Amino acid sequence: MTNNLYEKGNLKNLSKLKELAPEQLEAFSDFNTAVMTDGALSKKEKEIIAVAIAHVTECPYCIDSHTRRAKAEGALLEELVEAIFVVAGVEAGGVVTHSTHIQNAMDAEAEDSLYRRSNLKNLSQLNKFAPEGFKGYSTFSRTAMKKGKLSGKFKEIIAVAVAHATQCPYCIDVHTKNAMKLGCTNEELAEAVMVTSALLAGGAYAHIANLIQSYGD
């Protein structure tokens, strides 16, 4: 028994799924294949999104496999790093936007609905009480989304995908609108969201390797 919970060798355990859950394995494989084929987004773009989502799920197996696939599709290291900074920016933004609930909690007359677009008006309170931190966040967020090796449009597509993984309705709303302003299509957004779906499923799938390893130890 190893003390290291993450060994690449653990993935050999997935071969047992053909016996343990053959129907589910086939359906998952078909799902993943359908999602990652060329469409409105290229395979390269989908693999970049996959690497980004794998950093949200923090699945090292997924990071490893999709980084290798993205590289094989022609993704540059700079492009992948920029994509991960989009993840960092969206995750930071999710915390910042959810701070608006603090003000709602303090307001005895606040409406029962926990999620309203109008909640974002309360962001001024975070700036008021933590101005230096808020300024730093704002600069970082703008820089993360700035055009670089990846276009501004594609970064917004990644942001929408990430926002679905973090389940932040404010982030979904803001970045969807930003993406549409930059010419993003419904098909591109839909395919990006499906990559997120496949990666969240894939994280659970990959970790079955650990389950089987632990069960056998």
Steps between C-alpha positions, in 0.01 A plus 500: 500500500642839400460817703468700179132528407585623151708263292461484124513127542165513679334558163564137408213424736257655251545196277289312757198713411437283197400231748362715783276736299526431125180678396580814697859501372385481138247780550759723667752434222242583233402817688859616532578425134193689378582805711865525399459472121542800268194721479442871542809475721807314376652202680787725604263756652304227677816351645610842626161537668538148640836589657339810650208305648737235633660776708156579644434136589863466612524155346870428433415211267287733288761776503764254381295332227341813358823701509660227289202494263496879472870497415438232237231726347752784474429700817793708619610499864432875507141438386443243772646725769281789385197270519582411859526866592147537362401225746669688783327822401155342482544318830612824665203675339260241637612580852482874438151490349368273775612757757182684404309245709666643811312823446175311439552304821539824692183646349190386687288626209688309232294292259484122542663437162869434565603552138404820324700690240437814703708353783810608312430861589626407845853442370565862586490394864791261454695780334409727790614268777798335326610755238858385447404136466212585269729712284749215479226256403363736235841543339567127509160416350544744212852372431393135508232569238719721282580381147833318480590171333129427543244743360273698726203315352643156574593604852138597559389162365738333746361724775143391425610135514683559828202686647285192438756287681508738797120540477514877540185652342649851509808381311288311245293814439790744474729286285221379269414863426868584448542202266197594293626857465821360355311297240469164672228272364249289688665191354842597636363562847298179498801293397714665769241416764493139380878482545443612859239229543733233362790615719296493819385151408857413403637607837267256673584233242876540540478480878336158476863391454566610858185330626606171347853542635376572851251213489775259409753621760 
